[in-house]
Short mmCIF file of C-alpha atoms and ligand atoms in Angstrom, two decimals:
data_model
loop_
_atom_site.label_atom_id
_atom_site.label_comp_id
_atom_site.label_asym_id
_atom_site.label_seq_id
_atom_site.Cartn_x
_atom_site.Cartn_y
_atom_site.Cartn_z
CA MET Z 1202 63.85 1.93 52.92
CA THR Z 1203 60.79 3.10 51.60
CA ILE Z 1204 59.40 1.03 48.35
CA VAL Z 1205 57.84 3.30 45.32
CA TRP Z 1206 55.20 1.44 43.09
CA THR Z 1207 54.40 3.07 40.35
CA VAL Z 1208 50.75 2.12 38.79
CA ASN Z 1209 48.49 3.42 36.25
CA ALA Z 1210 45.97 6.19 37.54
CA GLU Z 1211 42.71 5.01 35.78
CA ASN Z 1212 42.96 1.35 35.73
CA PRO Z 1213 45.24 0.10 38.30
CA ARG Z 1214 45.75 -3.64 38.47
CA PRO Z 1215 44.88 -5.45 41.88
CA GLU Z 1216 48.33 -7.36 41.58
CA ASP Z 1217 50.06 -3.92 41.70
CA LEU Z 1218 48.54 -2.81 44.55
CA ARG Z 1219 48.39 -6.19 46.77
CA GLU Z 1220 51.67 -5.47 48.42
CA ALA Z 1221 50.98 -2.39 49.15
CA ALA Z 1222 47.68 -3.41 50.53
CA SER Z 1223 48.45 -5.99 52.76
CA LEU Z 1224 51.25 -3.49 54.27
CA LEU Z 1225 48.83 -1.01 55.27
CA ALA Z 1226 46.89 -3.91 56.79
CA ALA Z 1227 49.43 -4.77 58.77
CA GLY Z 1228 50.13 -1.20 60.04
CA GLN Z 1229 52.47 0.18 58.70
CA LEU Z 1230 52.34 3.14 56.79
CA VAL Z 1231 51.84 3.37 53.07
CA ALA Z 1232 51.42 6.87 51.12
CA PHE Z 1233 48.82 6.42 48.15
CA PRO Z 1234 47.04 8.94 45.67
CA THR Z 1235 43.79 10.29 46.00
CA GLU Z 1236 42.14 13.25 43.90
CA THR Z 1237 42.94 15.83 46.34
CA VAL Z 1238 46.23 15.06 47.29
CA TYR Z 1239 48.77 12.31 48.15
CA GLY Z 1240 47.67 10.27 51.35
CA LEU Z 1241 49.63 9.00 54.40
CA GLY Z 1242 47.79 5.56 55.19
CA ALA Z 1243 47.48 4.14 58.45
CA ASN Z 1244 45.48 0.98 59.07
CA ALA Z 1245 42.66 3.67 61.15
CA LEU Z 1246 41.69 0.20 63.43
CA SER Z 1247 45.49 -0.06 64.91
CA SER Z 1248 46.55 1.98 67.31
CA ALA Z 1249 50.64 0.95 67.29
CA ALA Z 1250 49.65 2.12 63.35
CA ILE Z 1251 47.72 5.70 64.07
CA ASP Z 1252 51.08 6.06 66.76
CA ARG Z 1253 53.62 5.24 63.85
CA LEU Z 1254 51.55 8.55 61.79
CA TYR Z 1255 51.75 10.95 63.95
CA GLN Z 1256 55.71 10.25 64.76
CA ALA Z 1257 56.38 9.89 60.90
CA LYS Z 1258 54.76 12.88 60.45
CA GLY Z 1259 55.42 15.21 63.39
CA ARG Z 1260 51.85 16.07 63.84
CA PRO Z 1261 49.99 17.43 66.56
CA ARG Z 1262 48.10 14.56 68.94
CA ALA Z 1263 45.20 17.27 68.94
CA ASN Z 1264 44.76 17.08 64.93
CA PRO Z 1265 42.19 14.21 64.29
CA LEU Z 1266 42.20 12.03 61.26
CA ILE Z 1267 40.18 11.69 58.43
CA VAL Z 1268 38.84 8.50 57.74
CA HIS Z 1269 38.92 7.07 54.31
CA VAL Z 1270 36.67 3.85 53.35
CA ALA Z 1271 35.86 2.40 50.10
CA ASP Z 1272 31.89 3.08 50.18
CA LEU Z 1273 29.32 4.12 51.87
CA GLU Z 1274 28.37 1.05 54.14
CA SER Z 1275 31.62 0.94 55.13
CA ALA Z 1276 31.42 4.46 56.18
CA LYS Z 1277 28.26 4.30 58.00
CA THR Z 1278 29.58 1.36 60.46
CA ILE Z 1279 32.00 3.90 61.91
CA CYS Z 1280 29.37 6.23 62.79
CA SER Z 1281 26.84 6.04 65.27
CA VAL Z 1282 23.97 8.25 63.70
CA TRP Z 1283 23.60 9.15 60.08
CA PRO Z 1284 21.36 11.77 59.67
CA ASP Z 1285 19.47 12.22 55.78
CA THR Z 1286 22.41 15.36 55.94
CA ALA Z 1287 25.00 12.76 55.35
CA GLU Z 1288 22.95 10.45 53.43
CA ARG Z 1289 22.41 13.12 50.70
CA LEU Z 1290 25.94 14.71 50.67
CA ALA Z 1291 27.53 11.22 50.28
CA ARG Z 1292 25.10 10.21 48.10
CA ALA Z 1293 25.98 13.84 45.60
CA PHE Z 1294 29.65 13.93 46.13
CA TRP Z 1295 30.96 10.18 47.24
CA PRO Z 1296 32.96 9.09 45.85
CA GLY Z 1297 34.81 12.38 46.15
CA PRO Z 1298 36.55 15.56 47.89
CA LEU Z 1299 33.98 15.64 50.73
CA THR Z 1300 34.31 14.64 54.36
CA LEU Z 1301 32.16 14.71 56.82
CA VAL Z 1302 32.49 14.65 60.69
CA LEU Z 1303 29.73 12.66 62.29
CA PRO Z 1304 29.73 11.28 66.16
CA HIS Z 1305 31.24 8.05 66.04
CA CYS Z 1306 30.02 4.72 67.22
CA GLY Z 1307 33.73 3.78 69.20
CA ALA Z 1308 34.82 1.04 66.68
CA ILE Z 1309 38.12 3.63 65.85
CA PRO Z 1310 40.67 4.15 68.35
CA SER Z 1311 40.92 7.20 70.49
CA GLY Z 1312 44.01 8.10 68.52
CA VAL Z 1313 42.06 8.60 65.32
CA THR Z 1314 39.50 11.39 66.60
CA ALA Z 1315 42.14 12.69 69.19
CA GLY Z 1316 39.75 11.77 71.86
CA GLY Z 1317 36.60 13.60 70.58
CA GLU Z 1318 33.07 12.21 70.11
CA THR Z 1319 32.63 12.26 66.49
CA VAL Z 1320 35.01 10.90 63.38
CA ALA Z 1321 35.82 12.72 60.06
CA ILE Z 1322 35.05 10.08 57.20
CA ARG Z 1323 35.30 10.29 53.36
CA VAL Z 1324 35.10 7.50 50.12
CA PRO Z 1325 38.02 9.23 47.90
CA GLY Z 1326 37.32 9.49 44.06
CA HIS Z 1327 40.48 8.36 42.95
CA PRO Z 1328 40.45 4.62 41.27
CA VAL Z 1329 43.54 3.41 43.34
CA ALA Z 1330 42.48 5.07 46.25
CA LEU Z 1331 39.32 3.06 46.21
CA GLU Z 1332 41.62 -0.56 44.94
CA LEU Z 1333 43.59 -0.20 47.39
CA LEU Z 1334 40.98 0.63 50.14
CA ARG Z 1335 38.77 -1.77 48.81
CA LEU Z 1336 41.96 -4.99 48.81
CA ALA Z 1337 43.00 -3.49 52.60
CA GLY Z 1338 39.44 -4.10 54.34
CA VAL Z 1339 40.01 -1.70 56.85
CA PRO Z 1340 39.28 1.48 57.34
CA VAL Z 1341 42.39 3.97 56.77
CA ALA Z 1342 43.45 7.19 58.16
CA ALA Z 1343 45.42 9.10 56.27
CA PRO Z 1344 46.51 13.08 56.54
CA SER Z 1345 48.38 14.46 53.69
CA ALA Z 1346 51.55 12.40 52.92
CA ASN Z 1347 53.88 15.56 54.17
CA PRO Z 1348 55.57 16.30 57.13
CA SER Z 1349 53.29 18.53 59.44
CA GLY Z 1350 52.42 22.07 58.85
CA GLY Z 1351 54.30 21.87 55.23
CA ILE Z 1352 53.32 21.73 51.64
CA SER Z 1353 50.51 18.95 50.81
CA PRO Z 1354 51.81 16.57 48.02
CA THR Z 1355 50.32 16.81 44.95
CA LEU Z 1356 52.87 14.30 43.16
CA GLY Z 1357 55.24 11.04 44.46
CA GLU Z 1358 58.20 13.19 44.25
CA HIS Z 1359 56.51 15.76 46.52
CA VAL Z 1360 55.81 12.39 48.90
CA LEU Z 1361 59.17 11.16 48.88
CA GLU Z 1362 61.07 14.78 49.49
CA GLY Z 1363 59.67 14.81 52.82
CA LEU Z 1364 59.06 11.35 53.97
CA ASP Z 1365 61.40 9.15 51.80
CA GLY Z 1366 62.61 6.41 54.76
CA LYS Z 1367 59.84 6.98 57.30
CA ILE Z 1368 57.33 4.81 56.05
CA ALA Z 1369 57.46 1.66 54.30
CA GLY Z 1370 55.85 2.60 50.69
CA LEU Z 1371 54.33 4.81 48.52
CA VAL Z 1372 52.04 4.16 45.76
CA GLU Z 1373 52.84 6.42 42.76
CA ALA Z 1374 50.47 7.52 40.27
CA GLY Z 1375 51.76 10.89 38.60
CA PRO Z 1376 49.10 14.58 39.84
CA CYS Z 1377 46.48 14.60 41.60
CA SER Z 1378 43.45 16.23 39.92
CA ARG Z 1379 41.86 18.78 42.60
CA GLY Z 1380 45.09 19.74 44.39
CA VAL Z 1381 43.58 21.06 47.59
CA GLU Z 1382 42.18 19.05 50.59
CA SER Z 1383 38.68 17.97 50.72
CA THR Z 1384 35.78 20.03 51.88
CA VAL Z 1385 34.99 19.38 55.50
CA ILE Z 1386 31.20 19.66 56.66
CA ASP Z 1387 30.52 19.18 60.70
CA LEU Z 1388 26.93 17.61 60.34
CA SER Z 1389 27.36 16.70 64.13
CA GLY Z 1390 25.52 19.96 65.37
CA THR Z 1391 21.85 20.91 65.32
CA HIS Z 1392 22.67 21.87 61.43
CA PRO Z 1393 25.49 21.55 58.90
CA VAL Z 1394 28.75 23.76 59.38
CA LEU Z 1395 31.36 24.56 56.76
CA LEU Z 1396 34.97 23.65 58.91
CA ARG Z 1397 37.21 23.28 55.90
CA PRO Z 1398 37.08 25.03 52.72
CA GLY Z 1399 37.99 22.75 49.65
CA PRO Z 1400 37.45 21.41 46.31
CA LEU Z 1401 33.43 21.57 46.67
CA SER Z 1402 32.27 25.20 47.57
CA PRO Z 1403 29.68 26.03 49.81
CA GLU Z 1404 27.31 27.11 47.00
CA GLU Z 1405 27.40 22.95 45.69
CA ILE Z 1406 26.92 21.97 49.42
CA ALA Z 1407 24.36 24.20 49.79
CA GLN Z 1408 22.22 23.11 46.87
CA VAL Z 1409 22.38 19.83 47.77
CA LEU Z 1410 20.90 20.65 51.02
CA GLY Z 1411 18.45 23.12 50.07
CA SER Z 1412 20.31 25.49 52.40
CA ASP Z 1413 21.58 28.84 52.11
CA PRO Z 1414 25.66 28.42 51.41
CA GLU Z 1415 25.98 31.85 54.07
CA ALA Z 1416 24.09 29.18 56.55
CA LEU Z 1417 26.74 26.61 56.20
CA LEU Z 1418 29.81 29.44 56.93
CA PRO Z 1419 31.51 28.94 60.84
CA SER Z 1420 31.04 33.25 61.14
CA ALA Z 1421 27.35 32.59 60.36
CA ASP Z 1422 27.11 29.40 62.71
CA LYS Z 1423 28.85 31.06 65.66
CA ARG Z 1424 26.50 34.45 65.56
CA LYS Z 1425 23.60 31.94 66.08
CA GLN Z 1426 24.77 29.29 68.38
CA GLY Z 1427 27.88 30.64 70.09
CA PRO Z 1428 31.73 29.00 70.16
CA GLU Z 1429 31.40 25.48 68.22
CA LYS Z 1430 33.69 22.62 68.79
CA SER Z 1431 35.92 22.21 65.75
CA PRO Z 1432 39.12 20.55 66.55
CA GLY Z 1433 42.23 20.17 64.72
CA ARG Z 1434 41.80 23.60 62.89
CA MET Z 1435 45.89 24.19 63.73
CA GLY Z 1436 47.01 27.70 62.50
CA ARG Z 1437 50.21 27.94 60.36
CA HIS Z 1438 49.40 25.02 57.74
CA TYR Z 1439 49.99 24.38 54.24
CA ALA Z 1440 53.04 26.54 54.39
CA PRO Z 1441 56.16 26.70 52.05
CA LYS Z 1442 59.57 27.46 53.81
CA ALA Z 1443 59.46 31.11 52.68
CA GLN Z 1444 57.71 33.80 54.76
CA VAL Z 1445 54.43 34.70 52.97
CA VAL Z 1446 53.12 37.95 52.99
CA CYS Z 1447 49.14 38.09 51.88
CA VAL Z 1448 47.91 41.27 50.13
CA GLN Z 1449 44.91 42.10 47.83
CA SER Z 1450 46.05 45.06 45.43
CA GLU Z 1451 49.13 44.80 42.90
CA ALA Z 1452 50.26 48.03 44.12
CA GLU Z 1453 50.65 46.59 47.83
CA ALA Z 1454 52.73 43.48 45.95
CA ARG Z 1455 54.53 45.60 44.17
CA ALA Z 1456 55.60 48.05 47.24
CA CYS Z 1457 56.62 44.35 49.29
CA CYS Z 1458 58.66 43.17 46.47
CA ALA Z 1459 60.61 46.65 46.08
CA VAL Z 1460 61.37 46.42 50.14
CA TRP Z 1461 62.76 43.07 49.49
CA GLN Z 1462 64.78 43.88 46.43
CA GLN Z 1463 66.65 46.70 48.25
CA GLN Z 1464 67.43 44.50 51.11
CA GLY Z 1465 68.96 41.65 48.94
CA LYS Z 1466 66.27 39.07 49.39
CA ARG Z 1467 65.59 36.74 47.32
CA HIS Z 1468 61.68 36.70 47.04
CA ALA Z 1469 58.74 36.16 44.52
CA TRP Z 1470 55.30 37.47 43.92
CA LEU Z 1471 52.56 35.42 43.37
CA ALA Z 1472 49.23 36.69 41.10
CA LEU Z 1473 46.45 35.64 39.60
CA GLN Z 1474 46.84 38.21 36.95
CA PRO Z 1475 49.96 38.78 34.75
CA GLY Z 1476 52.34 41.10 35.87
CA PRO Z 1477 55.82 42.59 35.37
CA GLY Z 1478 58.10 39.38 37.19
CA THR Z 1479 54.72 37.27 38.82
CA ILE Z 1480 54.71 33.58 39.42
CA LEU Z 1481 50.92 33.66 37.72
CA LEU Z 1482 48.29 31.31 39.08
CA PRO Z 1483 45.86 29.78 36.50
CA ALA Z 1484 42.79 32.17 36.41
CA THR Z 1485 39.95 29.82 37.00
CA PRO Z 1486 39.46 27.79 40.69
CA ALA Z 1487 39.62 24.26 39.58
CA GLU Z 1488 43.02 25.19 37.86
CA ALA Z 1489 44.59 27.03 40.45
CA MET Z 1490 43.55 25.09 43.15
CA ARG Z 1491 44.90 22.32 41.22
CA SER Z 1492 48.89 23.57 40.40
CA ILE Z 1493 49.11 25.83 43.70
CA TYR Z 1494 51.02 23.30 46.13
CA LYS Z 1495 53.00 22.37 42.65
CA VAL Z 1496 53.68 26.38 42.52
CA LEU Z 1497 54.46 26.34 46.14
CA HIS Z 1498 57.00 22.83 46.55
CA LYS Z 1499 59.04 24.91 43.41
CA ILE Z 1500 59.03 28.24 45.33
CA ASP Z 1501 60.81 25.87 47.96
CA LYS Z 1502 62.99 24.09 45.69
CA ASP Z 1503 64.11 27.70 44.34
CA LEU Z 1504 65.23 29.00 47.80
CA ILE Z 1505 62.93 31.90 47.91
CA GLY Z 1506 62.86 33.16 51.38
CA PHE Z 1507 59.90 35.84 51.07
CA LEU Z 1508 56.59 34.91 48.44
CA VAL Z 1509 53.95 38.06 48.37
CA VAL Z 1510 50.67 36.31 47.44
CA GLN Z 1511 47.45 38.34 45.63
CA LEU Z 1512 44.67 37.25 47.48
CA PRO Z 1513 41.79 35.76 45.26
CA ASN Z 1514 38.35 37.47 46.56
CA ALA Z 1515 36.35 35.75 49.25
CA GLU Z 1516 33.68 34.27 46.54
CA GLY Z 1517 32.69 30.64 47.48
CA ARG Z 1518 34.80 28.75 44.66
CA TRP Z 1519 37.64 30.40 45.83
CA LEU Z 1520 37.46 30.18 49.31
CA ALA Z 1521 39.96 26.88 49.59
CA LEU Z 1522 42.95 28.86 47.86
CA ARG Z 1523 42.46 31.81 49.76
CA ASP Z 1524 42.59 29.92 52.90
CA ARG Z 1525 45.45 28.03 51.68
CA LEU Z 1526 47.15 31.06 51.58
CA LEU Z 1527 46.34 32.60 54.65
CA ARG Z 1528 47.26 30.09 56.51
CA ALA Z 1529 50.47 29.84 55.20
CA SER Z 1530 51.00 33.35 56.05
CA LEU Z 1531 50.47 32.63 59.59
CA ASN Z 1532 53.29 32.96 61.82
CA ASP Z 1533 52.43 30.11 64.30
P1 AMP H 2793 44.23 16.58 57.62
O1 AMP H 2793 45.31 17.28 58.17
O2 AMP H 2793 44.36 17.15 55.49
O3 AMP H 2793 44.40 14.99 57.67
O4 AMP H 2793 43.32 17.05 57.82
C1 AMP H 2793 42.24 16.60 58.59
C2 AMP H 2793 41.00 17.91 58.86
O5 AMP H 2793 39.61 16.93 59.44
C3 AMP H 2793 41.14 19.26 59.83
O6 AMP H 2793 40.96 19.95 59.74
C4 AMP H 2793 39.94 18.51 60.68
O7 AMP H 2793 39.65 20.16 61.58
C5 AMP H 2793 39.10 17.81 60.20
N1 AMP H 2793 38.88 17.01 61.37
C6 AMP H 2793 39.81 15.72 61.28
N2 AMP H 2793 38.52 14.80 62.24
C7 AMP H 2793 38.03 15.69 62.85
C8 AMP H 2793 36.78 15.62 63.78
N3 AMP H 2793 36.12 14.69 64.26
N4 AMP H 2793 36.19 16.90 64.17
C9 AMP H 2793 36.22 17.90 63.25
N5 AMP H 2793 37.24 18.23 62.34
C10 AMP H 2793 37.85 17.01 62.10
MG1 MG H 2794 48.47 18.17 55.60
#
């Protein structure tokens, strides 16, 4: 059975979180809210807890985990180097939706890092996550709290839909404010590289680094440096059960729907501009990110088998949403 603790999101009382924190420290799996999505927490110092985590999610062992810590000082203790770029980004964005990849110092079991030489770390910007981390007193590995490959949870009920009975507990505190997974920046190479777009755009990151946003993008990096090592960037991900087709124009979306209609297939059309019969996403990047997974969960619930999505443009603030929709449309 999964224990559910419902707590105040803004001002969680330590007594509300003590039991969850002690289960976490003891190696049990506890899901908790962050500002991005709900994470499935496991004590990052315990190989047994990490094994349980991969098992519960059905996650491929080659996909490394993000380690969550309560503050910048704790982050430093896990890394073998702490470059000026890390200091600047951490000071600008932590606690917040930014993950930094750095060389690790060997303190974390290899299961967390998928056997690699780097570790991904962040200080989450959610009062409940921070209090839980402080009380647990250990670094906590926390991928999204859903079966691997599926839609990330942004509400407690989403966590239970996928993992009820498979995890020890869930701390529930309402919706996640950002709604998509953190921006991941690799600082282990010769210059910073964006590994995963997220709530913080390349422009926001580049501004702090005093660099050009284009230089952060992996394609630009490959042109300069040759292929970069980046574990864990799997194919199909963030996907509803529906088959997802991404298109650019309204005409293409309309054509898809016409075919499905003719074939008698249950389908939907997701768009950023209003149109006949569309499911409308909010028009600003922040709002669209906040609601995308809730919308996809609802599409699953409504047993929609086919979904056409009109992609946002490739501009920086829309990159994360574009990335998630494109990955949802891959076949494997
Ligand atoms: P999630 O499934 O949300 O936990 O995603 C973890 C993300 O962090 C993946 O996209 C990985 O690419 C990235 N990540 C975690 N650890 C590392 C690492 N050591 N090196 C590079 N990327 C990492
Ligand atoms: Mg995930």
